Structure formats: structure tokens, C-alpha cells
Amino acid sequence: MDFDLLSMKLRAKDLMKSTVPSPRIVGLVQGGITFGFVMGVYFISFRNMDTYRGFLYLAILELLYLNFRASSPWYCLKVSREEKTAVSDAFAAFKKKALKVFMVGLLKDICILIGMCLLLVGFIFPFYWFRFATYVVNDYDEISVFGAFGKSRELLKGHYMELLKIDMSNLGWFALAYFTSGLACFYVKPYTTLLYAEYYDYLKGQAELFGAGTE
């Protein structure tokens, strides 16, 4: 089983067309909630309120956002595996392992921030090392938070150039989302996340084939 980016892209596009309910609908729901998160942070940051209350509200928003952010790849994994889906899967990470999902997302963001502070491009290392930690949490019930980070690195060992190739191939989609102020995300986000879900399953299959990622 060789890496075939073109086949992954074609399959992701076919799944976008054939899946019911449409990933575009789920993407629209997720886009609306992401916009609500940004507005919530803006509202809290600029209102005159005491520090304790502001911090508490921001912490609650962050908790909700990190779990919501993880729901997108979890939903796309179900689509990629041709499992039954529903619009409620836009909140998949709230249904199970919510605390673990939050901790993985928070620690990953902290690692990226530290990497940026220590070295301007230092964020690249945790960004790629821990890219699929959230996916791992979905698939391995007993795995710990740090175990999810380790498993992500293990799955990606020897495959970083493939992932970079996928990222580079998606630059046009990311630019479209940026220059439309996020309006194109209802299509771009489900498609690109589906593509990464396809690639994660490829990595998992490679690990199982060669006995490097089973537990």
C-alpha cells in the first residue's frame, strides 16, 4: 500500500458528494460555531469586567472550542470509513473522552506556542509531531494524553515529507478560505479535513501492516 495523494484527493471529493447529510452542512454548522467563538473572545476581551470573571469565561470558551475543534476530524473519520453520520457529529468530541480531548488540544497548543517563542519556526516541530494526536484519542480508548502524542509521532515516523506534500497541495484551498474571510470554509474545511482523515487511516494501515503501531 503506497502513498497516493491523487487517489486520496479524488476519494475525499467523492465522499463530499455522496455522504448524507452533506459534509458542507456540517461544515456550515462548525463554521458558525467557530465564528461565535471568535466573537465571544472579542466580547470578553474588550468588555470592562474584573480579571477573575474574564479569565473564567475565556477558560470555558477555550474548553468548548478545543473539543469542538476536535469534532471535525472525528466526524471526517466516520465519513472516510463510510460509517453512518449525522449533523450532531459536528459535536462528536463532546460525546466521549471530552476531558482527554481538551487536554490533548490544550497541551498541543502550548507546545506550539513555546516553539514559536523559542524559535520563530519552532512551532513546526510540535505542529507536525502531534498532528494526529486527536485522531489517536478517538481510536484508542485506553491511551493516555501523553500516549496520544507519542502515538502520533510513531505513526508519522518516516512520513513527514508526505504530510508536507499534502499541506503544500492544499495551499490554494487555505488561500481561498483566507481571502474570502472564511466564507469558503464551509466547503474547504470539510474537504481538507477529509483528506487528512484519509491520510491518517493510511498511516494507521501502514503501522498495522508493518507491526509498528498496534497495541
PDB file of C-alpha atoms in Angstrom:
ATOM      1  CA  MET A   1       0.000   0.000   0.000  1.00  0.00           C
ATOM      2  CA  ASP A   2       1.853   3.066  -1.301  1.00  0.00           C
ATOM      3  CA  PHE A   3       1.179   6.740  -0.637  1.00  0.00           C
ATOM      4  CA  ASP A   4      -1.076   8.031  -3.411  1.00  0.00           C
ATOM      5  CA  LEU A   5      -2.107  11.648  -2.875  1.00  0.00           C
ATOM      6  CA  LEU A   6      -4.155  11.878  -6.065  1.00  0.00           C
ATOM      7  CA  SER A   7      -6.293   8.880  -5.075  1.00  0.00           C
ATOM      8  CA  MET A   8      -6.828  10.343  -1.605  1.00  0.00           C
ATOM      9  CA  LYS A   9      -7.930  13.670  -3.078  1.00  0.00           C
ATOM     10  CA  LEU A  10     -10.313  12.017  -5.533  1.00  0.00           C
ATOM     11  CA  ARG A  11     -11.842   9.866  -2.813  1.00  0.00           C
ATOM     12  CA  ALA A  12     -12.256  12.880  -0.497  1.00  0.00           C
ATOM     13  CA  LYS A  13     -14.101  14.734  -3.271  1.00  0.00           C
ATOM     14  CA  ASP A  14     -16.315  11.709  -3.976  1.00  0.00           C
ATOM     15  CA  LEU A  15     -17.172  11.439  -0.276  1.00  0.00           C
ATOM     16  CA  MET A  16     -18.066  15.130  -0.240  1.00  0.00           C
ATOM     17  CA  LYS A  17     -20.642  14.426  -2.962  1.00  0.00           C
ATOM     18  CA  SER A  18     -22.027  11.100  -1.736  1.00  0.00           C
ATOM     19  CA  THR A  19     -22.212  11.471   2.046  1.00  0.00           C
ATOM     20  CA  VAL A  20     -25.616  12.172   3.596  1.00  0.00           C
ATOM     21  CA  PRO A  21     -26.027  14.555   5.338  1.00  0.00           C
ATOM     22  CA  SER A  22     -23.607  16.584   3.241  1.00  0.00           C
ATOM     23  CA  PRO A  23     -20.280  17.489   4.881  1.00  0.00           C
ATOM     24  CA  ARG A  24     -20.980  21.006   3.653  1.00  0.00           C
ATOM     25  CA  ILE A  25     -23.909  21.222   6.082  1.00  0.00           C
ATOM     26  CA  VAL A  26     -21.752  20.016   8.953  1.00  0.00           C
ATOM     27  CA  GLY A  27     -19.035  22.434   7.819  1.00  0.00           C
ATOM     28  CA  LEU A  28     -21.555  25.268   7.886  1.00  0.00           C
ATOM     29  CA  VAL A  29     -22.548  24.375  11.459  1.00  0.00           C
ATOM     30  CA  GLN A  30     -18.915  24.205  12.518  1.00  0.00           C
ATOM     31  CA  GLY A  31     -18.093  27.462  10.764  1.00  0.00           C
ATOM     32  CA  GLY A  32     -20.945  29.216  12.548  1.00  0.00           C
ATOM     33  CA  ILE A  33     -19.783  27.987  15.939  1.00  0.00           C
ATOM     34  CA  THR A  34     -16.169  28.956  15.212  1.00  0.00           C
ATOM     35  CA  PHE A  35     -17.374  32.453  14.334  1.00  0.00           C
ATOM     36  CA  GLY A  36     -19.308  32.510  17.596  1.00  0.00           C
ATOM     37  CA  PHE A  37     -16.142  31.533  19.490  1.00  0.00           C
ATOM     38  CA  VAL A  38     -14.158  34.382  17.901  1.00  0.00           C
ATOM     39  CA  MET A  39     -16.916  36.865  18.694  1.00  0.00           C
ATOM     40  CA  GLY A  40     -17.112  35.537  22.251  1.00  0.00           C
ATOM     41  CA  VAL A  41     -13.386  36.055  22.799  1.00  0.00           C
ATOM     42  CA  TYR A  42     -13.632  39.549  21.312  1.00  0.00           C
ATOM     43  CA  PHE A  43     -16.612  40.426  23.514  1.00  0.00           C
ATOM     44  CA  ILE A  44     -14.963  39.159  26.700  1.00  0.00           C
ATOM     45  CA  SER A  45     -11.602  40.756  25.934  1.00  0.00           C
ATOM     46  CA  PHE A  46     -12.986  44.246  25.360  1.00  0.00           C
ATOM     47  CA  ARG A  47     -15.688  44.451  27.983  1.00  0.00           C
ATOM     48  CA  ASN A  48     -14.937  46.040  31.329  1.00  0.00           C
ATOM     49  CA  MET A  49     -15.098  43.131  33.726  1.00  0.00           C
ATOM     50  CA  ASP A  50     -12.896  42.026  36.587  1.00  0.00           C
ATOM     51  CA  THR A  51      -9.949  39.761  35.767  1.00  0.00           C
ATOM     52  CA  TYR A  52     -11.323  36.679  37.540  1.00  0.00           C
ATOM     53  CA  ARG A  53     -14.621  36.664  35.663  1.00  0.00           C
ATOM     54  CA  GLY A  54     -12.935  37.386  32.322  1.00  0.00           C
ATOM     55  CA  PHE A  55     -10.461  34.549  32.855  1.00  0.00           C
ATOM     56  CA  LEU A  56     -13.255  32.165  33.848  1.00  0.00           C
ATOM     57  CA  TYR A  57     -15.326  32.966  30.777  1.00  0.00           C
ATOM     58  CA  LEU A  58     -12.314  32.634  28.480  1.00  0.00           C
ATOM     59  CA  ALA A  59     -11.438  29.273  30.070  1.00  0.00           C
ATOM     60  CA  ILE A  60     -14.969  27.992  29.449  1.00  0.00           C
ATOM     61  CA  LEU A  61     -14.862  29.206  25.852  1.00  0.00           C
ATOM     62  CA  GLU A  62     -11.477  27.532  25.342  1.00  0.00           C
ATOM     63  CA  LEU A  63     -12.795  24.262  26.771  1.00  0.00           C
ATOM     64  CA  LEU A  64     -15.739  24.330  24.392  1.00  0.00           C
ATOM     65  CA  TYR A  65     -13.637  25.383  21.407  1.00  0.00           C
ATOM     66  CA  LEU A  66     -10.919  22.732  21.794  1.00  0.00           C
ATOM     67  CA  ASN A  67     -13.499  19.966  21.992  1.00  0.00           C
ATOM     68  CA  PHE A  68     -15.445  21.423  19.110  1.00  0.00           C
ATOM     69  CA  ARG A  69     -12.240  21.716  17.060  1.00  0.00           C
ATOM     70  CA  ALA A  70     -11.542  18.017  17.638  1.00  0.00           C
ATOM     71  CA  SER A  71     -15.052  17.106  16.495  1.00  0.00           C
ATOM     72  CA  SER A  72     -14.244  17.978  12.884  1.00  0.00           C
ATOM     73  CA  PRO A  73     -11.588  15.268  12.346  1.00  0.00           C
ATOM     74  CA  TRP A  74     -13.657  12.760  14.346  1.00  0.00           C
ATOM     75  CA  TYR A  75     -16.628  13.396  12.070  1.00  0.00           C
ATOM     76  CA  CYS A  76     -14.428  13.146   8.975  1.00  0.00           C
ATOM     77  CA  LEU A  77     -13.007   9.834  10.175  1.00  0.00           C
ATOM     78  CA  LYS A  78     -16.561   8.469  10.231  1.00  0.00           C
ATOM     79  CA  VAL A  79     -17.158   9.813   6.721  1.00  0.00           C
ATOM     80  CA  SER A  80     -13.862   8.397   5.455  1.00  0.00           C
ATOM     81  CA  ARG A  81     -14.702   4.987   6.934  1.00  0.00           C
ATOM     82  CA  GLU A  82     -18.189   5.178   5.396  1.00  0.00           C
ATOM     83  CA  GLU A  83     -19.892   4.906   8.766  1.00  0.00           C
ATOM     84  CA  LYS A  84     -23.332   6.350   9.409  1.00  0.00           C
ATOM     85  CA  THR A  85     -23.139  10.060  10.193  1.00  0.00           C
ATOM     86  CA  ALA A  86     -25.459  12.807  11.421  1.00  0.00           C
ATOM     87  CA  VAL A  87     -25.316  16.590  11.763  1.00  0.00           C
ATOM     88  CA  SER A  88     -24.868  16.032  15.509  1.00  0.00           C
ATOM     89  CA  ASP A  89     -21.425  14.591  14.695  1.00  0.00           C
ATOM     90  CA  ALA A  90     -20.326  18.209  14.453  1.00  0.00           C
ATOM     91  CA  PHE A  91     -20.117  17.804  18.256  1.00  0.00           C
ATOM     92  CA  ALA A  92     -18.601  14.294  18.255  1.00  0.00           C
ATOM     93  CA  ALA A  93     -15.814  15.079  20.729  1.00  0.00           C
ATOM     94  CA  PHE A  94     -18.353  16.198  23.341  1.00  0.00           C
ATOM     95  CA  LYS A  95     -19.943  12.746  23.336  1.00  0.00           C
ATOM     96  CA  LYS A  96     -16.922  10.812  24.635  1.00  0.00           C
ATOM     97  CA  LYS A  97     -13.475  11.448  26.151  1.00  0.00           C
ATOM     98  CA  ALA A  98     -14.245  15.156  26.441  1.00  0.00           C
ATOM     99  CA  LEU A  99     -11.651  15.876  29.151  1.00  0.00           C
ATOM    100  CA  LYS A 100      -8.914  13.921  27.365  1.00  0.00           C
ATOM    101  CA  VAL A 101      -9.691  15.724  24.114  1.00  0.00           C
ATOM    102  CA  PHE A 102      -9.452  19.077  25.906  1.00  0.00           C
ATOM    103  CA  MET A 103      -6.085  18.207  27.490  1.00  0.00           C
ATOM    104  CA  VAL A 104      -4.626  16.990  24.188  1.00  0.00           C
ATOM    105  CA  GLY A 105      -5.742  20.153  22.386  1.00  0.00           C
ATOM    106  CA  LEU A 106      -4.518  22.444  25.163  1.00  0.00           C
ATOM    107  CA  LEU A 107      -1.092  20.820  25.540  1.00  0.00           C
ATOM    108  CA  LYS A 108      -0.622  20.738  21.777  1.00  0.00           C
ATOM    109  CA  ASP A 109      -1.349  24.478  21.531  1.00  0.00           C
ATOM    110  CA  ILE A 110       1.006  25.182  24.443  1.00  0.00           C
ATOM    111  CA  CYS A 111       3.801  23.199  22.745  1.00  0.00           C
ATOM    112  CA  ILE A 112       3.270  25.132  19.509  1.00  0.00           C
ATOM    113  CA  LEU A 113       3.301  28.455  21.401  1.00  0.00           C
ATOM    114  CA  ILE A 114       6.522  27.523  23.216  1.00  0.00           C
ATOM    115  CA  GLY A 115       8.074  26.523  19.903  1.00  0.00           C
ATOM    116  CA  MET A 116       7.158  29.899  18.425  1.00  0.00           C
ATOM    117  CA  CYS A 117       8.628  31.748  21.418  1.00  0.00           C
ATOM    118  CA  LEU A 118      11.914  29.811  21.466  1.00  0.00           C
ATOM    119  CA  LEU A 119      12.417  29.854  17.717  1.00  0.00           C
ATOM    120  CA  LEU A 120      10.270  31.636  15.164  1.00  0.00           C
ATOM    121  CA  VAL A 121       9.767  28.476  13.116  1.00  0.00           C
ATOM    122  CA  GLY A 122       9.935  26.185  16.139  1.00  0.00           C
ATOM    123  CA  PHE A 123       6.182  25.662  16.051  1.00  0.00           C
ATOM    124  CA  ILE A 124       6.684  23.432  13.011  1.00  0.00           C
ATOM    125  CA  PHE A 125       8.038  20.569  15.106  1.00  0.00           C
ATOM    126  CA  PRO A 126       5.104  20.082  17.536  1.00  0.00           C
ATOM    127  CA  PHE A 127       2.690  21.039  14.742  1.00  0.00           C
ATOM    128  CA  TYR A 128       3.859  18.034  12.737  1.00  0.00           C
ATOM    129  CA  TRP A 129       4.814  15.670  15.574  1.00  0.00           C
ATOM    130  CA  PHE A 130       1.416  15.885  17.256  1.00  0.00           C
ATOM    131  CA  ARG A 131      -0.689  16.449  14.149  1.00  0.00           C
ATOM    132  CA  PHE A 132      -2.806  13.316  14.636  1.00  0.00           C
ATOM    133  CA  ALA A 133      -2.929  13.142  18.447  1.00  0.00           C
ATOM    134  CA  THR A 134      -6.640  13.977  18.430  1.00  0.00           C
ATOM    135  CA  TYR A 135      -7.331  11.246  15.878  1.00  0.00           C
ATOM    136  CA  VAL A 136      -5.448   8.772  18.082  1.00  0.00           C
ATOM    137  CA  VAL A 137      -7.637   9.645  21.086  1.00  0.00           C
ATOM    138  CA  ASN A 138     -10.684   8.736  19.010  1.00  0.00           C
ATOM    139  CA  ASP A 139      -9.300   5.313  18.039  1.00  0.00           C
ATOM    140  CA  TYR A 140      -7.521   4.120  21.196  1.00  0.00           C
ATOM    141  CA  ASP A 141      -9.792   4.035  24.242  1.00  0.00           C
ATOM    142  CA  GLU A 142      -7.145   3.337  26.874  1.00  0.00           C
ATOM    143  CA  ILE A 143      -4.416   5.633  25.602  1.00  0.00           C
ATOM    144  CA  SER A 144      -3.244   8.477  27.849  1.00  0.00           C
ATOM    145  CA  VAL A 145      -2.878  12.123  26.865  1.00  0.00           C
ATOM    146  CA  PHE A 146       0.899  11.839  26.506  1.00  0.00           C
ATOM    147  CA  GLY A 147       0.476   8.424  24.916  1.00  0.00           C
ATOM    148  CA  ALA A 148      -1.588  10.093  22.176  1.00  0.00           C
ATOM    149  CA  PHE A 149       1.290  12.465  21.438  1.00  0.00           C
ATOM    150  CA  GLY A 150       3.730   9.556  21.336  1.00  0.00           C
ATOM    151  CA  LYS A 151       1.462   7.523  19.067  1.00  0.00           C
ATOM    152  CA  SER A 152       1.119  10.462  16.658  1.00  0.00           C
ATOM    153  CA  ARG A 153       4.905  10.756  16.376  1.00  0.00           C
ATOM    154  CA  GLU A 154       5.190   6.990  15.958  1.00  0.00           C
ATOM    155  CA  LEU A 155       2.662   6.891  13.127  1.00  0.00           C
ATOM    156  CA  LEU A 156       4.362   9.785  11.320  1.00  0.00           C
ATOM    157  CA  LYS A 157       7.903   8.467  11.620  1.00  0.00           C
ATOM    158  CA  GLY A 158       9.313   8.374   8.108  1.00  0.00           C
ATOM    159  CA  HIS A 159       6.200  10.046   6.664  1.00  0.00           C
ATOM    160  CA  TYR A 160       6.754  13.752   7.355  1.00  0.00           C
ATOM    161  CA  MET A 161       7.538  14.597   3.739  1.00  0.00           C
ATOM    162  CA  GLU A 162       4.253  13.008   2.674  1.00  0.00           C
ATOM    163  CA  LEU A 163       2.355  15.178   5.142  1.00  0.00           C
ATOM    164  CA  LEU A 164       4.256  18.249   3.975  1.00  0.00           C
ATOM    165  CA  LYS A 165       3.298  17.362   0.398  1.00  0.00           C
ATOM    166  CA  ILE A 166      -0.371  17.239   1.392  1.00  0.00           C
ATOM    167  CA  ASP A 167      -0.088  20.597   3.166  1.00  0.00           C
ATOM    168  CA  MET A 168       1.577  22.191   0.147  1.00  0.00           C
ATOM    169  CA  SER A 169      -1.100  20.798  -2.169  1.00  0.00           C
ATOM    170  CA  ASN A 170      -3.770  22.439  -0.009  1.00  0.00           C
ATOM    171  CA  LEU A 171      -2.242  25.929  -0.016  1.00  0.00           C
ATOM    172  CA  GLY A 172      -4.685  27.061  -2.685  1.00  0.00           C
ATOM    173  CA  TRP A 173      -7.658  25.949  -0.593  1.00  0.00           C
ATOM    174  CA  PHE A 174      -6.252  27.647   2.509  1.00  0.00           C
ATOM    175  CA  ALA A 175      -5.697  30.839   0.498  1.00  0.00           C
ATOM    176  CA  LEU A 176      -9.285  30.705  -0.786  1.00  0.00           C
ATOM    177  CA  ALA A 177     -10.565  30.448   2.784  1.00  0.00           C
ATOM    178  CA  TYR A 178      -8.354  33.337   3.881  1.00  0.00           C
ATOM    179  CA  PHE A 179      -9.194  35.716   1.049  1.00  0.00           C
ATOM    180  CA  THR A 180     -12.930  35.096   1.425  1.00  0.00           C
ATOM    181  CA  SER A 181     -12.664  35.937   5.141  1.00  0.00           C
ATOM    182  CA  GLY A 182     -13.568  32.370   5.995  1.00  0.00           C
ATOM    183  CA  LEU A 183     -16.734  32.240   3.863  1.00  0.00           C
ATOM    184  CA  ALA A 184     -15.326  29.383   1.755  1.00  0.00           C
ATOM    185  CA  CYS A 185     -14.596  27.298   4.846  1.00  0.00           C
ATOM    186  CA  PHE A 186     -17.970  25.538   4.673  1.00  0.00           C
ATOM    187  CA  TYR A 187     -16.514  23.662   1.682  1.00  0.00           C
ATOM    188  CA  VAL A 188     -12.745  23.930   2.247  1.00  0.00           C
ATOM    189  CA  LYS A 189     -12.690  22.735   5.865  1.00  0.00           C
ATOM    190  CA  PRO A 190     -14.699  19.500   5.364  1.00  0.00           C
ATOM    191  CA  TYR A 191     -12.734  18.630   2.213  1.00  0.00           C
ATOM    192  CA  THR A 192      -9.253  19.227   3.645  1.00  0.00           C
ATOM    193  CA  THR A 193     -10.132  17.516   6.939  1.00  0.00           C
ATOM    194  CA  LEU A 194     -11.483  14.540   4.986  1.00  0.00           C
ATOM    195  CA  LEU A 195      -8.194  14.394   3.118  1.00  0.00           C
ATOM    196  CA  TYR A 196      -6.229  14.337   6.391  1.00  0.00           C
ATOM    197  CA  ALA A 197      -8.581  11.661   7.743  1.00  0.00           C
ATOM    198  CA  GLU A 198      -7.828   9.582   4.647  1.00  0.00           C
ATOM    199  CA  TYR A 199      -4.110  10.082   5.246  1.00  0.00           C
ATOM    200  CA  TYR A 200      -4.394   9.180   8.944  1.00  0.00           C
ATOM    201  CA  ASP A 201      -6.069   5.894   8.046  1.00  0.00           C
ATOM    202  CA  TYR A 202      -3.276   5.288   5.543  1.00  0.00           C
ATOM    203  CA  LEU A 203      -0.695   5.839   8.321  1.00  0.00           C
ATOM    204  CA  LYS A 204      -2.603   3.571  10.669  1.00  0.00           C
ATOM    205  CA  GLY A 205      -2.802   0.903   7.996  1.00  0.00           C
ATOM    206  CA  GLN A 206       0.919   1.186   7.340  1.00  0.00           C
ATOM    207  CA  ALA A 207       1.663   0.847  11.058  1.00  0.00           C
ATOM    208  CA  GLU A 208      -0.552  -2.212  11.385  1.00  0.00           C
ATOM    209  CA  LEU A 209       0.892  -3.741   8.220  1.00  0.00           C
ATOM    210  CA  PHE A 210       4.455  -3.431   9.476  1.00  0.00           C
ATOM    211  CA  GLY A 211       3.616  -4.025  13.166  1.00  0.00           C
ATOM    212  CA  ALA A 212       4.750  -0.583  14.301  1.00  0.00           C
ATOM    213  CA  GLY A 213       1.584   0.947  15.666  1.00  0.00           C
ATOM    214  CA  THR A 214      -0.561  -1.768  17.188  1.00  0.00           C
ATOM    215  CA  GLU A 215      -1.381  -2.037  20.874  1.00  0.00           C
TER     216      GLU A 215
END
